[in-house]
Short mmCIF file of C-alpha atoms in Angstrom, two decimals:
data_model
loop_
_atom_site.label_atom_id
_atom_site.label_comp_id
_atom_site.label_asym_id
_atom_site.label_seq_id
_atom_site.Cartn_x
_atom_site.Cartn_y
_atom_site.Cartn_z
CA UNK B 134 24.57 -59.22 -23.02
CA UNK B 135 22.73 -62.14 -25.80
CA UNK B 136 21.34 -60.45 -28.88
CA UNK B 137 17.69 -61.83 -28.02
CA UNK B 138 18.26 -59.73 -24.30
CA UNK B 139 18.79 -57.08 -26.39
CA UNK B 140 15.98 -57.63 -29.02
CA UNK B 141 13.29 -58.29 -25.66
CA UNK B 142 14.96 -55.00 -23.83
CA UNK B 143 13.42 -53.17 -27.20
CA UNK B 144 10.43 -54.36 -27.36
CA UNK B 145 9.19 -53.71 -23.53
CA UNK B 146 10.75 -50.40 -24.32
CA UNK B 147 8.83 -50.34 -27.00
CA UNK B 148 5.39 -51.41 -25.73
CA UNK B 149 5.74 -49.15 -22.70
CA UNK B 150 5.05 -46.01 -24.76
CA UNK B 151 2.75 -46.88 -27.41
CA UNK B 152 1.72 -45.35 -29.53
CA UNK B 153 4.99 -44.42 -29.71
CA UNK B 154 4.53 -41.85 -26.85
CA UNK B 155 7.43 -40.47 -24.64
CA UNK B 156 7.77 -42.13 -21.16
CA UNK B 157 9.46 -38.91 -20.18
CA UNK B 158 8.63 -35.15 -21.10
CA UNK B 159 9.43 -31.89 -19.18
CA UNK B 160 7.52 -29.44 -19.87
CA UNK B 161 8.62 -26.04 -22.12
CA UNK B 162 6.08 -23.66 -20.57
CA UNK B 163 9.66 -22.11 -18.00
CA UNK B 164 8.13 -24.46 -15.44
CA UNK B 165 10.45 -27.28 -15.60
CA UNK B 166 8.15 -29.37 -14.11
CA UNK B 167 8.26 -33.11 -15.83
CA UNK B 168 5.88 -36.12 -16.17
CA UNK B 169 6.48 -39.82 -16.99
CA UNK B 170 3.94 -41.28 -18.51
CA UNK B 171 1.31 -44.69 -16.72
CA UNK B 172 1.20 -47.39 -19.29
CA UNK B 173 -1.76 -48.67 -16.89
CA UNK B 174 -3.95 -45.86 -16.73
CA UNK B 175 -3.08 -44.09 -19.99
CA UNK B 176 -1.56 -40.07 -18.49
CA UNK B 177 1.12 -38.67 -17.89
CA UNK B 178 1.71 -38.61 -14.03
CA UNK B 179 4.04 -35.65 -12.85
CA UNK B 180 7.70 -36.76 -11.73
CA UNK B 181 8.93 -34.33 -9.31
CA UNK B 182 5.90 -33.18 -6.61
CA UNK B 183 5.32 -28.86 -7.11
CA UNK B 184 4.79 -27.33 -4.25
CA UNK B 185 3.30 -23.52 -4.37
CA UNK B 186 5.88 -20.91 -3.79
CA UNK B 187 3.63 -17.75 -2.97
CA UNK B 188 5.24 -15.19 -0.29
CA UNK B 189 3.94 -12.42 0.86
CA UNK B 190 5.33 -8.49 1.07
CA UNK B 191 4.34 -5.24 2.94
CA UNK B 192 6.48 -2.98 1.66
CA UNK B 193 7.58 -1.92 -1.70
CA UNK B 194 11.51 -2.07 -1.18
CA UNK B 195 10.93 -6.59 -0.64
CA UNK B 196 8.88 -6.40 -2.63
CA UNK B 197 11.18 -5.10 -5.51
CA UNK B 198 14.37 -7.53 -4.11
CA UNK B 199 11.88 -10.81 -4.03
CA UNK B 200 10.92 -9.74 -8.24
CA UNK B 201 14.74 -9.68 -8.45
CA UNK B 202 15.08 -13.30 -6.79
CA UNK B 203 13.48 -14.81 -8.42
CA UNK B 204 14.28 -13.58 -11.99
CA UNK B 205 17.45 -14.65 -11.14
CA UNK B 206 16.43 -18.28 -9.40
CA UNK B 207 14.38 -18.47 -13.17
CA UNK B 208 17.21 -18.35 -14.41
CA UNK B 209 14.69 -15.32 -15.99
CA UNK B 210 17.67 -12.68 -17.68
CA UNK B 211 14.83 -10.32 -19.54
CA UNK B 212 11.66 -11.37 -17.47
CA UNK B 213 10.77 -12.71 -19.92
CA UNK B 214 6.77 -14.15 -18.90
CA UNK B 215 7.31 -11.95 -15.68
CA UNK B 216 4.03 -9.64 -15.06
CA UNK B 217 3.57 -7.43 -11.99
CA UNK B 218 0.49 -5.63 -12.16
CA UNK B 219 -0.93 -2.93 -9.38
CA UNK B 220 -3.09 -1.93 -7.11
CA UNK B 221 -4.08 0.08 -5.06
CA UNK B 222 -4.00 -2.41 -2.12
CA UNK B 223 -0.57 -3.52 -3.26
CA UNK B 224 0.30 -5.63 -6.66
CA UNK B 225 1.13 -9.09 -7.59
CA UNK B 226 4.55 -10.28 -9.66
CA UNK B 227 2.99 -13.69 -11.93
CA UNK B 228 6.70 -15.21 -12.29
CA UNK B 229 5.52 -16.96 -15.94
CA UNK B 230 2.15 -16.58 -17.47
CA UNK B 231 2.66 -19.88 -18.79
CA UNK B 232 2.48 -21.40 -15.14
CA UNK B 233 0.09 -19.10 -12.54
CA UNK B 234 0.46 -21.59 -10.35
CA UNK B 235 3.15 -19.98 -8.58
CA UNK B 236 2.19 -16.04 -7.13
CA UNK B 237 3.65 -13.73 -5.16
CA UNK B 238 2.02 -10.95 -3.14
CA UNK B 239 2.97 -7.07 -2.30
CA UNK B 240 0.22 -6.39 0.68
CA UNK B 241 0.73 -2.67 1.49
CA UNK B 242 0.44 -1.25 5.21
CA UNK B 243 -0.29 1.89 5.63
CA UNK B 244 1.96 3.66 7.71
CA UNK B 245 0.58 4.30 11.42
CA UNK B 246 0.06 8.12 11.04
CA UNK B 247 -1.64 7.55 7.32
CA UNK B 248 -3.92 5.58 9.39
CA UNK B 249 -4.92 7.69 12.02
CA UNK B 250 -4.91 10.91 10.66
CA UNK B 251 -7.53 9.26 7.64
CA UNK B 252 -9.32 6.97 10.58
CA UNK B 253 -10.11 10.75 11.57
CA UNK B 254 -11.01 12.04 8.81
CA UNK B 255 -14.90 13.35 7.60
CA UNK B 256 -15.58 12.65 11.74
CA UNK B 257 -17.50 15.13 13.83
CA UNK B 258 -16.53 15.13 17.25
CA UNK B 259 -16.87 16.95 19.98
CA UNK B 260 -13.32 19.14 21.40
CA UNK B 261 -12.26 16.84 24.04
CA UNK B 262 -12.28 14.14 21.11
CA UNK B 263 -11.09 16.26 18.35
CA UNK B 264 -7.76 17.58 20.80
CA UNK B 265 -6.89 13.63 21.32
CA UNK B 266 -6.78 13.16 17.81
CA UNK B 267 -4.97 15.84 17.29
CA UNK B 268 -2.29 14.35 20.04
CA UNK B 269 -1.85 11.63 18.21
CA UNK B 270 -0.49 13.63 14.83
CA UNK B 271 1.82 15.38 16.95
CA UNK B 272 4.92 13.88 15.18
CA UNK B 273 3.04 14.75 11.75
CA UNK B 274 1.79 17.81 11.96
CA UNK B 275 3.85 20.81 10.68
CA UNK B 276 6.52 21.34 7.32
CA UNK B 277 9.65 21.00 5.80
CA UNK B 278 11.79 23.75 5.52
CA UNK B 279 14.86 21.48 4.20
CA UNK B 280 15.82 20.62 0.78
CA UNK B 281 15.17 16.84 -1.00
CA UNK B 282 18.55 15.73 -0.11
CA UNK B 283 18.80 17.24 3.45
CA UNK B 284 14.80 17.78 4.58
CA UNK B 285 13.96 19.11 7.62
CA UNK B 286 10.38 18.97 9.63
CA UNK B 287 9.39 21.96 11.45
CA UNK B 288 6.87 20.89 14.04
CA UNK B 289 3.67 23.33 14.09
CA UNK B 290 2.27 20.89 16.60
CA UNK B 291 2.34 23.41 19.83
CA UNK B 292 0.60 26.58 17.80
CA UNK B 293 -1.80 24.47 16.66
CA UNK B 294 -2.77 22.74 19.85
CA UNK B 295 -3.31 25.98 21.82
CA UNK B 296 -5.08 27.67 19.51
CA UNK B 297 -7.62 24.90 19.44
CA UNK B 298 -7.79 25.09 23.38
CA UNK B 299 -8.53 27.70 23.24
CA UNK B 300 -11.60 25.83 23.70
CA UNK B 301 -10.82 24.82 27.48
CA UNK B 302 -11.47 28.62 28.41
CA UNK B 303 -14.68 27.09 30.20
CA UNK B 304 -16.09 23.65 30.33
CA UNK B 305 -18.86 24.60 29.51
CA UNK B 306 -17.79 26.20 26.33
CA UNK B 307 -20.77 27.08 24.36
CA UNK B 308 -20.71 29.02 21.31
CA UNK B 309 -22.04 32.55 20.99
CA UNK B 310 -22.26 33.51 17.11
CA UNK B 311 -21.95 31.60 14.14
CA UNK B 312 -18.46 30.20 13.17
CA UNK B 313 -17.17 33.30 10.55
CA UNK B 314 -14.38 32.86 8.03
CA UNK B 315 -12.18 35.34 7.30
CA UNK B 316 -9.76 36.09 4.67
CA UNK B 317 -11.29 33.30 2.86
CA UNK B 318 -9.41 31.22 0.20
CA UNK B 319 -5.60 32.12 2.03
CA UNK B 320 -3.28 30.42 3.74
CA UNK B 321 -3.34 31.66 7.46
CA UNK B 322 -7.47 32.07 7.25
CA UNK B 323 -9.08 31.83 10.47
CA UNK B 324 -12.22 30.55 11.75
CA UNK B 325 -13.64 33.53 14.37
CA UNK B 326 -16.37 33.15 16.64
CA UNK B 327 -17.18 33.41 20.12
CA UNK B 328 -17.39 31.48 23.41
CA UNK B 329 -19.34 31.86 26.77
CA UNK B 330 -17.43 32.31 29.28
CA UNK B 331 -18.04 32.31 33.11
CA UNK B 332 -17.62 35.89 34.25
CA UNK B 333 -16.77 37.41 30.75
CA UNK B 334 -19.82 39.49 29.45
CA UNK B 335 -20.45 39.06 26.11
CA UNK B 336 -18.51 36.06 25.14
CA UNK B 337 -14.83 36.01 24.34
CA UNK B 338 -13.75 35.75 21.11
CA UNK B 339 -11.92 32.66 19.34
CA UNK B 340 -9.85 32.22 16.23
CA UNK B 341 -9.24 29.11 15.48
CA UNK B 342 -7.02 28.37 11.95
CA UNK B 343 -9.23 26.97 9.06
CA UNK B 344 -6.09 23.70 8.33
CA UNK B 345 -3.71 22.59 9.70
CA UNK B 346 0.03 21.44 7.84
CA UNK B 347 0.82 17.34 8.01
CA UNK B 348 3.82 15.78 6.54
CA UNK B 349 3.32 12.04 6.50
CA UNK B 350 4.54 8.61 5.33
CA UNK B 351 2.16 7.36 2.60
CA UNK B 352 3.43 3.36 3.18
CA UNK B 353 5.30 1.29 5.93
CA UNK B 354 8.97 1.00 5.21
CA UNK B 355 8.69 3.77 2.54
CA UNK B 356 10.87 6.91 3.44
CA UNK B 357 8.74 9.60 1.00
CA UNK B 358 6.56 11.80 2.60
CA UNK B 359 3.43 13.78 1.70
CA UNK B 360 3.32 17.34 2.08
CA UNK B 361 -0.82 18.61 2.66
CA UNK B 362 -3.22 20.51 4.87
CA UNK B 363 -6.37 18.76 6.83
CA UNK B 364 -9.15 21.49 6.93
CA UNK B 365 -11.78 21.78 9.94
CA UNK B 366 -15.10 22.73 10.01
CA UNK B 367 -16.87 23.98 13.13
CA UNK B 368 -20.36 23.99 13.79
CA UNK B 369 -22.95 23.96 17.55
CA UNK B 370 -23.10 20.68 18.86
CA UNK B 371 -25.50 19.08 21.70
CA UNK B 372 -25.77 22.43 23.63
CA UNK B 373 -24.21 24.88 21.25
CA UNK B 374 -20.73 22.87 22.84
CA UNK B 375 -18.51 23.17 19.73
CA UNK B 376 -17.74 20.30 17.33
CA UNK B 377 -14.99 19.62 14.96
CA UNK B 378 -14.95 18.52 11.99
CA UNK B 379 -11.28 18.17 9.98
CA UNK B 380 -11.19 17.07 6.33
CA UNK B 381 -8.40 16.80 3.44
CA UNK B 382 -9.68 17.34 -0.23
CA UNK B 383 -6.20 16.10 -0.96
CA UNK B 384 -6.82 12.24 0.40
CA UNK B 385 -7.18 10.71 -3.26
CA UNK B 386 -4.92 12.72 -4.89
CA UNK B 387 -2.20 11.96 -2.41
CA UNK B 388 -2.92 7.84 -1.76
CA UNK B 389 -2.97 8.22 -5.92
CA UNK B 390 0.76 9.47 -6.30
CA UNK B 391 1.98 7.43 -3.46
CA UNK B 392 1.18 4.38 -5.66
CA UNK B 393 2.70 6.23 -9.11
CA UNK B 394 5.48 6.80 -7.00
CA UNK B 395 5.78 3.69 -5.90
CA UNK B 396 5.52 2.10 -9.85
CA UNK B 397 8.40 4.11 -10.68
CA UNK B 398 10.86 3.33 -7.90
CA UNK B 399 9.88 -0.55 -9.40
CA UNK B 400 10.16 0.40 -12.66
CA UNK B 401 14.11 1.73 -11.95
CA UNK B 402 14.52 -0.93 -10.03
CA UNK B 403 13.98 -3.54 -12.53
CA UNK B 404 15.10 -1.55 -15.73
CA UNK B 405 17.18 -4.38 -16.02
CA UNK B 406 14.51 -6.99 -16.97
CA UNK B 407 13.64 -5.39 -19.81
CA UNK B 408 11.04 -8.04 -20.87
CA UNK B 409 8.97 -7.56 -17.25
CA UNK B 410 5.67 -6.46 -18.38
CA UNK B 411 4.32 -4.38 -15.59
CA UNK B 412 0.34 -3.31 -15.66
CA UNK B 413 -1.89 -1.10 -13.38
CA UNK B 414 -4.88 -2.30 -12.07
CA UNK B 415 -6.63 0.82 -9.91
#
């Protein structure tokens, strides 16, 4: 190659990058994006087409796997510039706070029994509808008599359902007295009242549990279960027939605790990423 050819090549390189701009640049934000200067339009154009990375998972264990895999894929051994934000609906991962185009999401799905339970709370139900709802909760009505290492679920559905079915003694069950709460504030207290039964003078005394225990999984894919009591309120409905309203004051506290438990599990599982920032938004 002659000196003239070398000079020509150098001249082309110099004039291609006006004002001594770099022809090819790589961003230092960790994204690896590259841009080539376009002399004609006097701007940098992306060299590599960008494909948005946005996966969604529905349980905490899969979200943990996703975060660890993304850190490894980006060769980020400490979790630097990675943010996770937890909320009452799940969590999001921002894998690089300098380049927020990629977003990974965990959308929490309530377990079937949690949804069935909470859908029925604070709703006044006729007796038949209440029994149907109670039947759908059969697998979670009871208590755990085991240990953390070896749980032992003891169902109480049969006795609870039998107590409420007493109202079926008459297809025209009518409340003859206002419900009376006995042993208020003590475990195992009952609601006592009389119902009208054909052929029985003065009605029949009925004892209904004031509450029943549940042991329920909060989110799908989560092995943890939470125990609390569901209370019942019984009042006369149309034609004095009983109307039952279940309620549970502990639901909000249990929901919040379940999210906290997920966060603790996440922090333990991602402990090898010391610079990963965990935030809360709920």
